[in-house]
Amino acid sequence: MSREAKYDKCWLRHEKIKYAAISPLLKSSVKKIMHNSNSCIAQNAAFELRSALETILEINCSLSNNISNEGAIFLINVSVESDYRKTLSLHELEAISNDGYLVKSFIENSFTNILIASASDTGLLYGAFALIRLIQISADATEIYLLEKPACKLRMINHWDNLDGSIERGYAGKSFLYENGHISSDKERIRDYARLLASIGINSIVINNVNVHSYETTLIDERLEITKRLSDIFRLYGIKTFLSINYASPVDSGALNTADPQNLEVQLWWKNVIAKIYGEIPDFGGFLVKADSEHIPGPHTYGRNHAEGANMLADILKEHEGLLIWRCFVYNCTQNWRDRITDRAKAAYDIYKPLDGEFRENVVLQVKNGPMDFQVREPVSPLLGAMPKTSQLLELQITQEYTGQQKHLCYLVPQWKEVLNFNTHTDDEASLIEQIISGKSTSSKFFGMAAIANVGNDFNWTGHYLAQSNLYGYGRLLWNPSLSAETIANEWIVLTFGNDKEVADTIEKMLLDSWQIYESYTSPLGIGWMVNPGHHYGPSVDGYEYSKWGTYHRADSEAIGVDRTSKGTGYTLQYSEKNMRIYESKEKCPEELLLFFHRLPYSYVLKSGKTLIQHIYDSHFKGVNEVEQMIENWSRLSSKIDVGRFSHVLNRLNEQLENSKEWRDVVNSYFYRKTGISDYLNREIF
Ligand code: GCV
């Protein structure tokens, strides 16, 4: 990378490969990149290929839109010239229909050629990025055949950026989209971000925080220009722009004194606003709404249910083929900690399940992966898969709010894989979350995932260099949720750090172990929430224990955990019969979730033969030791990684070590003092 680089290139570094079997083959014959579509997206696909071939393999190609018979890479949109359809099998045609692509090499007149075919220009762009990835990852390939289609139709990234440049739960500097109330002056960076997103198949972006403050409320009208200018950039890479809106915008704008969805003036107000948006941005994606949540107004404010509230907007958006993404993160956020009946975990299901079938076709419910809020360990939300007549999106959090805030290493793909592999048993044929997000369990047209971005204007985008792997991994799962955490880690490492075996093996192990390590020195067995209130970094066992947020561990001197079985809060009853039976029983319940579902004495014996209290002590000591081990492993790479990235990661790991010790000592001391039970191994507890 040149010295003047203003920011890192992440997995699009395209470093020169010293030897690639494919290289002589391509070098001797590929001279041109030809495309039969002239859209900006298709041209960008050609540009990406040209520049990657030049830097990775030192092949200089010219671009042309005249298709001729000589060694070339052909970017063919079969919808532009249907003749090409004849050369493809039915199976291939089906796969390339919705943004899928075929990439294959073939020899003709002793020239090597590569065909990238799709039925859309966006598919061509994805195919181009796939070829670039393949050249770097499978450098010894001598022929190419890739036929891929994305599992998720909606492949969304949610930004929690505010126009003043701040980011809610942002751990990588300030926003690179906005500064001082305006769009950022560094448009090139926004464009490079769009490239990064397109390279992992993301097709939709929500450009502002779901907590819509009054300034951002005007992105739909007074400041629509900002929305338009951003959408002009993202469109070049096949990405649709969405806005988070304030449900009470008609009131906040000063136009009306109600936002009641049944009020005709309110409807007319939205009709005009939405028409104006589509007048400026004809391919605008639609709205994302957080309503009746954490003090934000919504339909409940006006005595309407969420289907009534959502459908009003959905009907208007439908006229423009727009979507309404409606978040299900709704709960009573002013709970009394003395109240042992109300269970925040039950809220989303209680509110939405009875409304199944009542939402319009273009409403998509966005459901967080767990019933609480992105803790290091939660069960899968029982709402996912429980509304067969309603479109759903799974919401993940890439930004590491509760998982170390990009100071700690926490590769989240293994956590997401557990969610995707979860069987809801809500449908006879397709009830894995992986199938639900791939649209296999409903007749609904819209399905997929959304995730909260972990990027900011730091040089390395994500605060921690290795946290780039989470953004990369999210994109790869959108495309193919069956990919393993190992495969994704490996791809990302080779693209980002090259293919030195020691480097790859060390980083892969660090990534794959990191979630479990983080979990072991933070909160035990699914309890969650032992964090400092507000900013959520570092330990505070009772931080939320007597608060209004409904997040309690209820530890006393005898026992810990919340009884969420049918004898307790009844949360388990929201699951399908099969899962309910597993969670009801403390013997069958997966141990990592034991204290989420059950209240147990510290003397309870786990499958390991250890008592619960000894498990808490042991895992906290072990977690810190493992961080020390990671530091040792990383340190061995000093001569193999550039000094900038090496020392950055080392500093982060050292910070992680200090903070993990704090976690260990605070949590262990808390339980020692509560219970008076000593550590079996007599280690230092305070
Ligand atoms: C955007 C949690 C976070 C909030 C976030 C909220 C949400 O409560 O702490 O910062 O607000 O989730 O997902 O809406």
XYZ file of C-alpha atoms and ligand atoms in Angstrom:
700
model
C 0.000 0.000 0.000
C 1.298 3.460 -0.836
C 2.410 5.628 2.062
C -0.142 8.312 1.374
C -3.096 5.930 1.692
C -5.777 7.653 3.726
C -7.366 4.413 4.821
C -6.851 0.692 4.654
C -8.055 -1.384 1.706
C -9.252 -4.273 3.875
C -9.787 -7.442 1.853
C -9.457 -5.534 -1.411
C -5.696 -5.042 -1.003
C -5.032 -7.196 -4.073
C -1.407 -7.800 -3.273
C 0.794 -9.331 -5.894
C 0.813 -13.109 -5.828
C 4.323 -14.439 -6.322
C 3.237 -17.658 -7.946
C -0.162 -18.621 -9.198
C -0.726 -21.558 -11.514
C -3.494 -19.558 -13.057
C -1.203 -16.663 -13.762
C 0.802 -17.992 -16.772
C -2.431 -19.198 -18.241
C -4.158 -15.857 -17.951
C -1.047 -13.876 -18.769
C -0.412 -15.604 -22.059
C -3.850 -15.080 -23.436
C -6.186 -12.735 -21.581
C -5.816 -9.340 -23.161
C -9.163 -7.696 -22.851
C -12.111 -7.287 -20.608
C -15.276 -7.028 -22.660
C -18.717 -6.173 -21.399
C -22.005 -6.158 -23.236
C -23.793 -3.848 -20.821
C -22.864 -0.217 -20.510
C -24.368 0.552 -17.146
C -22.136 2.100 -14.489
C -22.386 -1.114 -12.508
C -21.135 -3.257 -15.404
C -18.376 -0.754 -16.085
C -17.365 -0.861 -12.455
C -17.182 -4.649 -12.697
C -14.767 -4.242 -15.617
C -12.711 -1.599 -13.773
C -12.441 -3.800 -10.703
C -11.185 -6.693 -12.777
C -8.718 -4.605 -14.720
C -7.174 -3.079 -11.642
C -7.092 -6.362 -9.686
C -5.458 -8.280 -12.548
C -2.871 -5.580 -12.853
C -1.935 -5.529 -9.184
C -2.307 -9.225 -8.365
C -0.955 -10.833 -11.524
C 0.632 -7.915 -13.431
C -1.645 -8.503 -16.385
C -2.571 -5.374 -18.282
C -5.943 -5.608 -19.948
C -7.774 -3.113 -22.080
C -11.499 -2.563 -21.737
C -13.894 -2.850 -24.599
C -17.563 -3.190 -25.235
C -17.066 -4.811 -28.609
C -17.259 -8.514 -28.127
C -14.712 -10.266 -30.317
C -13.081 -13.676 -30.397
C -9.749 -13.435 -28.675
C -8.464 -14.171 -25.185
C -10.676 -12.101 -22.919
C -12.797 -11.913 -19.862
C -16.365 -11.569 -21.068
C -18.846 -9.868 -18.767
C -22.145 -10.900 -20.253
C -25.517 -9.766 -19.030
C -27.800 -12.335 -20.625
C -30.788 -10.029 -20.275
C -29.105 -7.542 -22.608
C -28.430 -10.135 -25.324
C -30.607 -13.161 -24.950
C -28.567 -15.131 -27.527
C -26.133 -15.963 -24.778
C -28.859 -17.825 -22.934
C -28.552 -20.611 -25.484
C -25.008 -21.358 -24.401
C -26.064 -21.969 -20.788
C -27.825 -24.923 -19.189
C -31.218 -24.525 -17.523
C -29.584 -25.025 -14.169
C -27.091 -22.237 -14.909
C -29.828 -19.921 -16.149
C -31.838 -20.460 -13.014
C -28.841 -19.751 -10.791
C -27.896 -16.515 -12.517
C -31.411 -15.134 -12.515
C -31.453 -13.203 -9.219
C -28.059 -11.569 -8.914
C -26.330 -14.932 -9.241
C -23.375 -15.464 -11.564
C -21.505 -18.016 -13.562
C -17.738 -17.663 -13.820
C -16.034 -20.196 -16.046
C -12.857 -20.506 -18.024
C -12.806 -22.008 -21.495
C -10.304 -22.367 -24.258
C -11.100 -21.208 -27.766
C -8.701 -20.819 -30.676
C -5.970 -21.713 -28.162
C -6.804 -18.623 -26.131
C -7.913 -18.840 -22.520
C -11.131 -16.959 -21.922
C -13.258 -16.382 -18.900
C -16.983 -15.901 -19.038
C -18.771 -14.045 -16.284
C -22.487 -14.304 -16.947
C -25.474 -13.032 -15.037
C -28.995 -11.828 -15.692
C -28.211 -8.535 -13.954
C -25.372 -6.039 -13.973
C -25.102 -6.402 -10.217
C -24.593 -10.126 -10.749
C -21.719 -9.279 -13.113
C -20.149 -7.121 -10.425
C -20.475 -9.943 -7.885
C -19.017 -12.361 -10.437
C -16.063 -10.037 -11.025
C -15.351 -9.832 -7.300
C -15.711 -13.614 -7.027
C -13.133 -14.139 -9.760
C -10.719 -11.744 -8.066
C -11.215 -13.600 -4.781
C -10.722 -16.939 -6.434
C -7.463 -15.927 -8.076
C -6.088 -14.984 -4.668
C -7.464 -17.898 -2.692
C -7.067 -20.739 -5.144
C -3.862 -19.605 -6.726
C -3.157 -23.129 -7.935
C -6.395 -23.484 -9.906
C -5.876 -24.092 -13.588
C -9.485 -23.890 -14.557
C -12.464 -22.088 -13.163
C -16.102 -22.998 -12.748
C -18.183 -21.111 -10.217
C -21.967 -21.021 -10.249
C -23.382 -19.079 -7.337
C -26.547 -17.345 -6.282
C -27.182 -15.385 -3.110
C -29.175 -17.117 -0.384
C -30.623 -13.884 0.969
C -32.682 -11.600 -1.187
C -32.304 -8.659 1.170
C -28.663 -8.285 2.103
C -28.698 -5.242 4.299
C -26.295 -3.189 6.311
C -27.709 -0.782 8.911
C -25.757 2.312 9.864
C -26.344 3.902 13.219
C -24.626 7.083 12.021
C -25.913 10.543 12.942
C -25.419 13.610 10.796
C -23.188 15.341 13.342
C -20.654 12.601 12.616
C -21.277 10.563 15.758
C -22.221 6.881 15.575
C -24.414 5.152 18.123
C -22.376 2.197 19.376
C -19.626 3.041 16.919
C -16.161 1.867 17.965
C -14.112 2.865 14.963
C -13.936 6.619 15.068
C -16.534 8.946 13.674
C -18.833 8.556 10.707
C -17.295 8.636 7.243
C -20.745 9.319 5.782
C -21.399 12.581 7.614
C -19.633 15.463 9.300
C -21.075 18.562 10.967
C -24.577 17.991 9.682
C -23.535 17.399 6.072
C -22.467 14.579 3.855
C -18.764 13.912 4.373
C -16.335 15.702 2.074
C -14.440 12.455 1.433
C -16.699 11.017 -1.266
C -13.936 8.750 -2.449
C -14.031 6.965 0.882
C -17.795 6.502 0.643
C -17.308 5.090 -2.811
C -14.615 2.735 -1.585
C -16.986 1.646 1.132
C -19.599 0.875 -1.514
C -16.963 -1.250 -3.300
C -16.206 -3.115 -0.079
C -19.909 -3.786 0.449
C -20.487 -4.902 -3.125
C -17.473 -7.190 -2.975
C -19.275 -9.202 -0.271
C -22.655 -9.034 -1.971
C -24.468 -6.447 0.169
C -27.319 -4.874 -1.808
C -29.054 -2.491 0.633
C -27.896 0.162 3.054
C -29.774 2.087 5.733
C -27.813 5.299 5.963
C -28.873 6.653 9.371
C -29.439 5.614 12.958
C -32.699 3.895 13.918
C -32.841 6.336 16.812
C -33.790 9.201 14.528
C -33.019 12.522 16.171
C -34.730 15.716 15.069
C -32.001 16.779 12.633
C -32.044 13.386 10.898
C -35.855 13.453 10.748
C -35.371 15.946 7.916
C -33.508 13.475 5.699
C -36.896 12.659 4.198
C -37.690 16.226 3.143
C -35.655 19.313 3.991
C -32.354 17.390 3.777
C -33.394 14.908 1.108
C -30.452 16.134 -0.950
C -28.106 14.255 1.416
C -30.067 11.051 0.928
C -29.981 11.571 -2.825
C -26.263 12.191 -2.987
C -25.487 9.095 -0.977
C -27.844 6.974 -3.042
C -26.067 8.238 -6.192
C -22.844 6.737 -4.866
C -24.228 3.446 -3.584
C -26.230 2.841 -6.754
C -22.971 2.577 -8.737
C -22.292 -0.656 -6.866
C -25.785 -2.118 -6.973
C -26.740 -0.971 -3.470
C -30.180 0.448 -2.680
C -30.521 3.220 -0.162
C -32.988 3.102 2.738
C -33.692 5.636 5.476
C -34.507 5.134 9.132
C -37.505 7.316 9.870
C -39.106 8.789 12.918
C -42.669 7.480 13.108
C -43.793 10.811 14.521
C -42.254 12.836 11.677
C -45.539 14.620 10.856
C -45.509 15.989 14.407
C -41.774 16.610 14.648
C -41.767 18.510 11.392
C -44.340 20.863 12.909
C -46.884 20.071 10.193
C -49.472 18.221 12.292
C -50.239 17.572 15.908
C -50.655 13.813 15.521
C -48.946 10.915 13.746
C -51.917 8.583 14.208
C -51.790 6.203 11.219
C -55.569 6.311 10.835
C -55.692 10.057 10.534
C -56.275 11.127 6.911
C -54.084 14.193 7.182
C -51.243 12.023 8.472
C -51.680 9.675 5.534
C -51.688 12.535 3.084
C -48.579 13.996 4.707
C -46.696 10.733 4.239
C -48.033 10.353 0.696
C -46.543 13.692 -0.278
C -43.256 13.085 1.469
C -42.845 9.634 -0.052
C -43.796 10.881 -3.532
C -41.154 13.575 -3.237
C -38.504 11.052 -2.209
C -39.274 8.815 -5.181
C -39.363 11.856 -7.437
C -35.723 12.473 -6.530
C -34.590 8.872 -6.020
C -36.695 6.554 -8.195
C -34.943 3.405 -6.971
C -35.150 4.374 -3.273
C -35.394 1.203 -1.147
C -37.823 2.284 1.546
C -37.912 2.907 5.286
C -36.587 1.187 8.394
C -38.647 1.905 11.506
C -37.942 1.547 15.207
C -41.285 2.280 16.818
C -42.641 2.187 20.371
C -39.213 1.236 21.576
C -36.890 2.788 24.138
C -38.968 5.976 24.446
C -39.435 6.357 20.697
C -43.015 6.964 19.484
C -44.922 4.481 17.363
C -48.435 3.226 16.655
C -48.981 2.346 20.329
C -48.604 6.039 21.106
C -51.832 6.528 19.137
C -53.650 3.431 20.366
C -52.960 1.393 17.188
C -51.220 -1.935 16.876
C -48.035 -2.429 14.894
C -49.736 -3.924 11.858
C -52.071 -0.922 11.631
C -49.112 1.399 12.085
C -46.898 -0.328 9.545
C -49.564 -0.943 6.899
C -50.347 2.732 6.544
C -46.772 3.426 5.445
C -46.490 0.180 3.494
C -49.520 1.031 1.349
C -47.996 4.320 0.329
C -44.544 2.827 -0.269
C -46.063 0.076 -2.368
C -47.133 2.586 -4.996
C -43.394 3.091 -5.564
C -42.335 -0.525 -5.043
C -40.792 0.479 -1.734
C -40.317 -1.725 1.312
C -41.084 -1.072 4.930
C -38.652 -2.762 7.288
C -40.170 -2.800 10.758
C -38.001 -3.627 13.770
C -39.336 -5.935 16.478
C -37.064 -4.610 19.225
C -40.006 -3.468 21.329
C -40.265 -3.957 25.082
C -41.223 -2.176 28.263
C -38.103 -0.181 29.002
C -39.353 1.238 32.267
C -39.679 -1.977 34.194
C -39.656 -2.207 37.970
C -36.826 -4.537 39.047
C -39.004 -5.747 41.938
C -41.486 -7.141 39.412
C -40.560 -10.798 38.812
C -43.366 -11.555 36.374
C -42.621 -9.257 33.466
C -39.875 -10.752 31.322
C -38.292 -8.545 28.687
C -37.284 -11.674 26.744
C -40.968 -12.368 26.044
C -41.876 -8.966 24.666
C -41.240 -9.246 20.910
C -43.106 -12.543 20.578
C -46.014 -11.319 22.724
C -46.438 -8.213 20.599
C -45.903 -9.588 17.091
C -46.947 -13.226 17.026
C -50.692 -12.400 17.297
C -50.289 -10.099 14.269
C -49.069 -12.825 11.890
C -50.865 -12.460 8.567
C -51.924 -8.883 9.224
C -48.953 -7.122 7.691
C -48.903 -6.036 4.042
C -46.746 -7.966 1.631
C -44.093 -5.233 1.497
C -43.632 -5.118 5.276
C -40.621 -7.062 6.513
C -40.165 -7.617 10.244
C -36.572 -7.264 11.389
C -35.925 -9.485 14.414
C -32.777 -9.416 16.554
C -31.051 -12.787 16.779
C -31.822 -13.130 20.484
C -34.783 -12.078 22.611
C -32.768 -9.523 24.603
C -30.097 -7.432 22.922
C -26.970 -8.841 21.289
C -25.430 -10.335 24.415
C -22.376 -12.544 24.042
C -24.710 -15.522 24.421
C -28.483 -15.648 24.026
C -30.907 -18.255 22.796
C -32.320 -17.673 19.333
C -35.382 -15.443 19.371
C -38.563 -17.550 19.420
C -40.156 -15.032 17.045
C -37.915 -16.163 14.181
C -39.869 -18.653 12.120
C -42.966 -18.248 14.287
C -44.818 -15.993 11.820
C -45.196 -18.041 8.635
C -47.483 -15.464 7.001
C -45.081 -12.588 7.531
C -41.745 -11.672 5.931
C -38.837 -11.656 8.346
C -35.246 -10.497 8.376
C -32.715 -11.689 10.925
C -30.922 -8.750 12.573
C -27.305 -9.218 13.701
C -24.958 -6.750 15.317
C -21.521 -6.524 13.713
C -20.588 -3.558 15.850
C -19.318 -5.095 19.088
C -21.474 -3.304 21.631
C -21.485 -6.147 24.155
C -18.612 -8.156 22.743
C -15.594 -6.010 23.473
C -16.230 -2.865 21.433
C -13.539 -3.619 18.858
C -10.902 -3.363 21.580
C -11.273 -7.065 22.308
C -10.895 -9.594 19.553
C -14.234 -11.293 18.996
C -14.801 -12.977 15.657
C -18.574 -13.203 15.584
C -19.056 -15.607 12.690
C -19.124 -18.688 14.980
C -21.869 -17.021 17.032
C -23.863 -16.240 13.885
C -23.327 -19.766 12.609
C -24.907 -21.121 15.789
C -27.909 -18.902 15.156
C -28.130 -19.953 11.497
C -27.873 -23.645 12.380
C -30.611 -23.413 15.002
C -33.652 -25.502 14.262
C -36.813 -23.639 15.211
C -38.965 -26.719 14.510
C -41.663 -24.333 13.353
C -42.053 -25.881 9.924
C -41.927 -29.506 8.793
C -39.600 -28.877 5.895
C -37.512 -25.792 6.377
C -37.142 -24.630 9.928
C -33.441 -23.928 10.308
C -32.783 -20.209 10.653
C -30.463 -20.622 7.679
C -33.445 -21.796 5.625
C -35.733 -19.105 6.965
C -33.393 -16.311 5.888
C -33.004 -17.989 2.505
C -36.754 -17.833 1.922
C -37.216 -21.598 1.994
C -39.861 -21.606 4.682
C -42.317 -19.010 3.415
C -43.955 -17.921 0.229
C -42.921 -14.406 1.125
C -40.981 -12.446 -1.474
C -38.643 -10.788 0.991
C -36.168 -12.558 3.234
C -32.593 -12.199 4.344
C -30.521 -10.495 6.988
C -29.670 -7.031 8.240
C -26.736 -6.156 10.469
C -25.450 -3.099 12.248
C -22.203 -1.905 10.722
C -18.940 -1.855 12.680
C -17.208 0.778 10.544
C -16.083 4.347 11.119
C -13.474 6.770 9.867
C -10.524 5.074 11.571
C -7.682 4.284 9.197
C -8.524 0.594 9.432
C -12.347 1.166 9.235
C -13.239 -1.114 12.146
C -11.193 0.092 15.120
C -9.466 -3.287 15.414
C -7.845 -4.569 12.232
C -9.047 -8.064 12.905
C -12.642 -6.840 13.319
C -12.710 -6.365 9.543
C -13.254 -10.131 9.479
C -16.707 -9.638 11.007
C -17.912 -7.352 8.239
C -16.433 -9.680 5.651
C -17.941 -12.719 7.341
C -21.386 -11.179 7.526
C -21.385 -10.566 3.788
C -20.222 -14.060 2.983
C -23.001 -15.553 5.132
C -25.602 -13.421 3.388
C -24.506 -15.016 0.198
C -24.021 -18.502 1.542
C -25.066 -19.205 5.150
C -23.682 -22.743 4.881
C -20.089 -21.556 4.647
C -18.211 -22.541 7.778
C -16.655 -20.046 10.173
C -13.283 -21.621 9.321
C -13.687 -21.207 5.558
C -14.698 -17.588 5.946
C -11.830 -16.874 8.349
C -9.409 -18.487 5.995
C -10.616 -16.565 2.948
C -10.479 -13.299 4.832
C -6.968 -13.962 6.144
C -5.557 -14.830 2.715
C -7.168 -11.760 1.124
C -6.026 -9.504 3.956
C -2.672 -10.906 5.081
C -1.567 -13.125 2.177
C -1.051 -16.859 2.177
C 1.899 -17.444 4.494
C 0.956 -20.619 6.326
C 2.137 -19.601 9.779
C 0.322 -16.269 9.519
C -2.835 -17.941 8.277
C -2.816 -20.705 10.909
C -2.124 -18.312 13.774
C -4.759 -15.763 12.842
C -7.307 -18.442 12.058
C -6.903 -19.957 15.506
C -7.096 -16.550 17.152
C -10.291 -15.712 15.293
C -11.981 -19.033 15.844
C -11.247 -19.139 19.579
C -11.980 -15.491 20.286
C -15.753 -15.549 20.891
C -15.487 -18.399 23.381
C -12.533 -16.672 25.079
C -14.482 -13.438 25.406
C -17.447 -15.327 26.779
C -15.391 -17.186 29.365
C -13.996 -14.097 31.103
C -17.237 -12.104 30.904
C -20.635 -13.336 31.972
C -21.270 -17.010 32.656
C -23.722 -19.515 31.175
C -26.003 -17.162 29.283
C -26.569 -14.646 32.057
C -25.476 -11.512 30.177
C -25.711 -7.867 31.128
C -22.919 -7.704 33.727
C -21.613 -4.598 31.977
C -21.216 -0.983 32.960
C -24.527 0.735 32.216
C -24.738 3.228 29.380
C -21.541 2.639 27.448
C -21.575 -1.147 28.055
C -17.802 -1.656 28.276
C -16.142 -3.534 31.120
C -17.611 -5.409 34.096
C -20.277 -4.295 36.531
C -22.094 -7.336 37.851
C -24.936 -5.358 39.393
C -24.798 -2.582 36.809
C -28.305 -3.326 35.549
C -29.581 -5.326 38.518
C -31.759 -2.634 40.042
C -32.451 -0.667 36.863
C -35.544 -0.246 34.722
C -34.213 -2.074 31.657
C -35.463 -5.553 32.537
C -32.083 -7.266 32.451
C -31.518 -9.086 35.718
C -29.381 -12.025 36.954
C -31.010 -12.058 40.418
C -27.927 -13.473 42.133
C -28.150 -13.892 45.907
C -26.010 -15.898 48.308
C -27.657 -19.192 47.338
C -28.577 -19.124 43.679
C -28.341 -17.270 40.390
C -30.341 -17.080 37.142
C -33.867 -16.349 36.013
C -36.439 -19.119 35.898
C -37.877 -18.682 32.423
C -39.575 -22.080 32.343
C -43.319 -22.636 32.478
C -43.036 -22.480 36.258
C -41.250 -19.166 36.044
C -41.820 -16.376 33.527
C -43.129 -18.795 30.901
C -40.704 -17.646 28.213
C -39.928 -21.243 27.205
C -43.549 -21.615 26.078
C -42.885 -19.306 23.147
C -40.774 -21.997 21.464
C -42.040 -24.897 19.408
C -42.899 -27.932 21.529
C -39.610 -29.670 20.785
C -37.416 -26.726 21.754
C -39.623 -25.848 24.692
C -39.026 -29.321 26.165
C -35.272 -28.918 25.799
C -35.205 -25.523 27.495
C -37.658 -26.540 30.227
C -35.315 -29.204 31.510
C -32.129 -28.146 33.262
C -30.570 -31.452 32.256
C -31.338 -31.012 28.557
C -30.821 -27.277 28.288
C -27.506 -26.479 26.551
C -25.201 -25.566 29.432
C -23.986 -22.358 27.869
C -27.591 -21.109 28.249
C -28.349 -22.699 31.587
C -28.685 -19.545 33.650
C -30.707 -17.817 30.967
C -33.446 -20.399 31.445
C -32.975 -21.664 34.985
C -32.356 -20.397 38.465
C -29.851 -22.706 40.135
C -27.895 -23.009 43.376
C -24.153 -22.447 43.192
C -23.674 -26.064 44.268
C -25.429 -27.336 41.098
C -23.163 -29.831 39.372
C -22.503 -29.312 35.668
C -21.763 -32.040 33.121
C -18.061 -31.411 33.663
C -18.507 -32.537 37.283
C -17.772 -29.012 38.502
C -20.101 -27.015 40.657
C -21.590 -23.915 39.112
C -19.513 -21.622 41.309
C -16.296 -23.488 40.474
C -17.173 -23.215 36.781
C -17.494 -19.457 37.149
C -14.066 -19.206 38.799
C -12.390 -21.583 36.355
C -13.753 -20.056 33.176
C -12.738 -16.579 34.267
C -9.171 -17.657 35.040
C -9.021 -19.672 31.842
C -10.275 -16.806 29.670
C -7.493 -14.495 30.830
C -4.854 -17.192 30.287
C -6.131 -17.646 26.770
C -5.770 -13.935 26.041
C -2.164 -14.207 27.224
C -1.683 -17.114 24.866
C -3.140 -15.133 21.961
C -0.620 -12.378 22.636
C 2.202 -14.886 22.554
C 0.958 -16.369 19.298
C 0.494 -13.015 17.644
C 3.951 -11.872 18.799
C 5.539 -14.704 16.836
C 4.297 -13.069 13.634
C 6.256 -9.860 14.147
C 8.586 -10.437 11.201
C 5.794 -11.538 8.902
C 3.288 -8.697 9.190
C 3.870 -5.032 8.408
C 4.694 -3.014 11.454
C 1.559 -0.867 11.292
C -0.882 -3.741 11.484
C 1.299 -5.857 13.742
C 1.689 -3.240 16.444
C -1.899 -2.056 16.200
C -3.196 -5.565 16.900
C -0.625 -6.108 19.637
C -1.735 -2.922 21.372
C -5.359 -3.973 21.140
C -4.536 -7.414 22.551
C -2.672 -5.858 25.458
C -5.648 -3.646 26.169
C -7.873 -6.704 25.984
C -5.645 -8.485 28.484
C -5.901 -5.667 31.010
C -9.668 -5.461 30.629
C -10.095 -9.237 30.795
C -8.234 -9.255 34.130
C -10.645 -6.622 35.362
C -13.559 -8.803 34.269
C -12.065 -11.881 35.918
C -11.373 -10.191 39.222
C -14.631 -8.262 39.453
C -16.817 -11.256 38.559
C -14.936 -13.790 40.678
C -14.748 -11.462 43.686
C -18.432 -10.653 43.384
C -19.443 -14.313 43.552
C -16.893 -15.179 46.213
C -18.187 -12.382 48.409
C -21.825 -13.289 47.696
C -21.387 -16.994 48.406
C -18.384 -17.281 50.713
C -17.390 -20.382 48.711
C -13.636 -20.578 48.088
C -11.979 -21.440 44.822
C -11.039 -25.102 44.838
C -7.590 -24.187 43.518
C -7.102 -21.340 45.959
C -6.239 -18.759 43.302
C -6.252 -15.096 44.123
C -9.773 -13.706 44.427
C -10.345 -10.394 46.118
C -29.961 2.137 18.343
C -29.629 -1.301 22.300
C -28.513 -0.311 22.128
C -29.036 1.003 21.566
C -29.750 0.708 20.250
C -30.875 -0.289 20.534
C -31.600 -0.700 19.267
O -30.494 -0.889 23.304
O -27.858 -0.125 23.345
O -27.941 1.856 21.366
O -30.270 1.891 19.688
O -30.308 -1.454 21.100
O -31.229 -1.734 18.725
O -32.506 -0.021 18.839
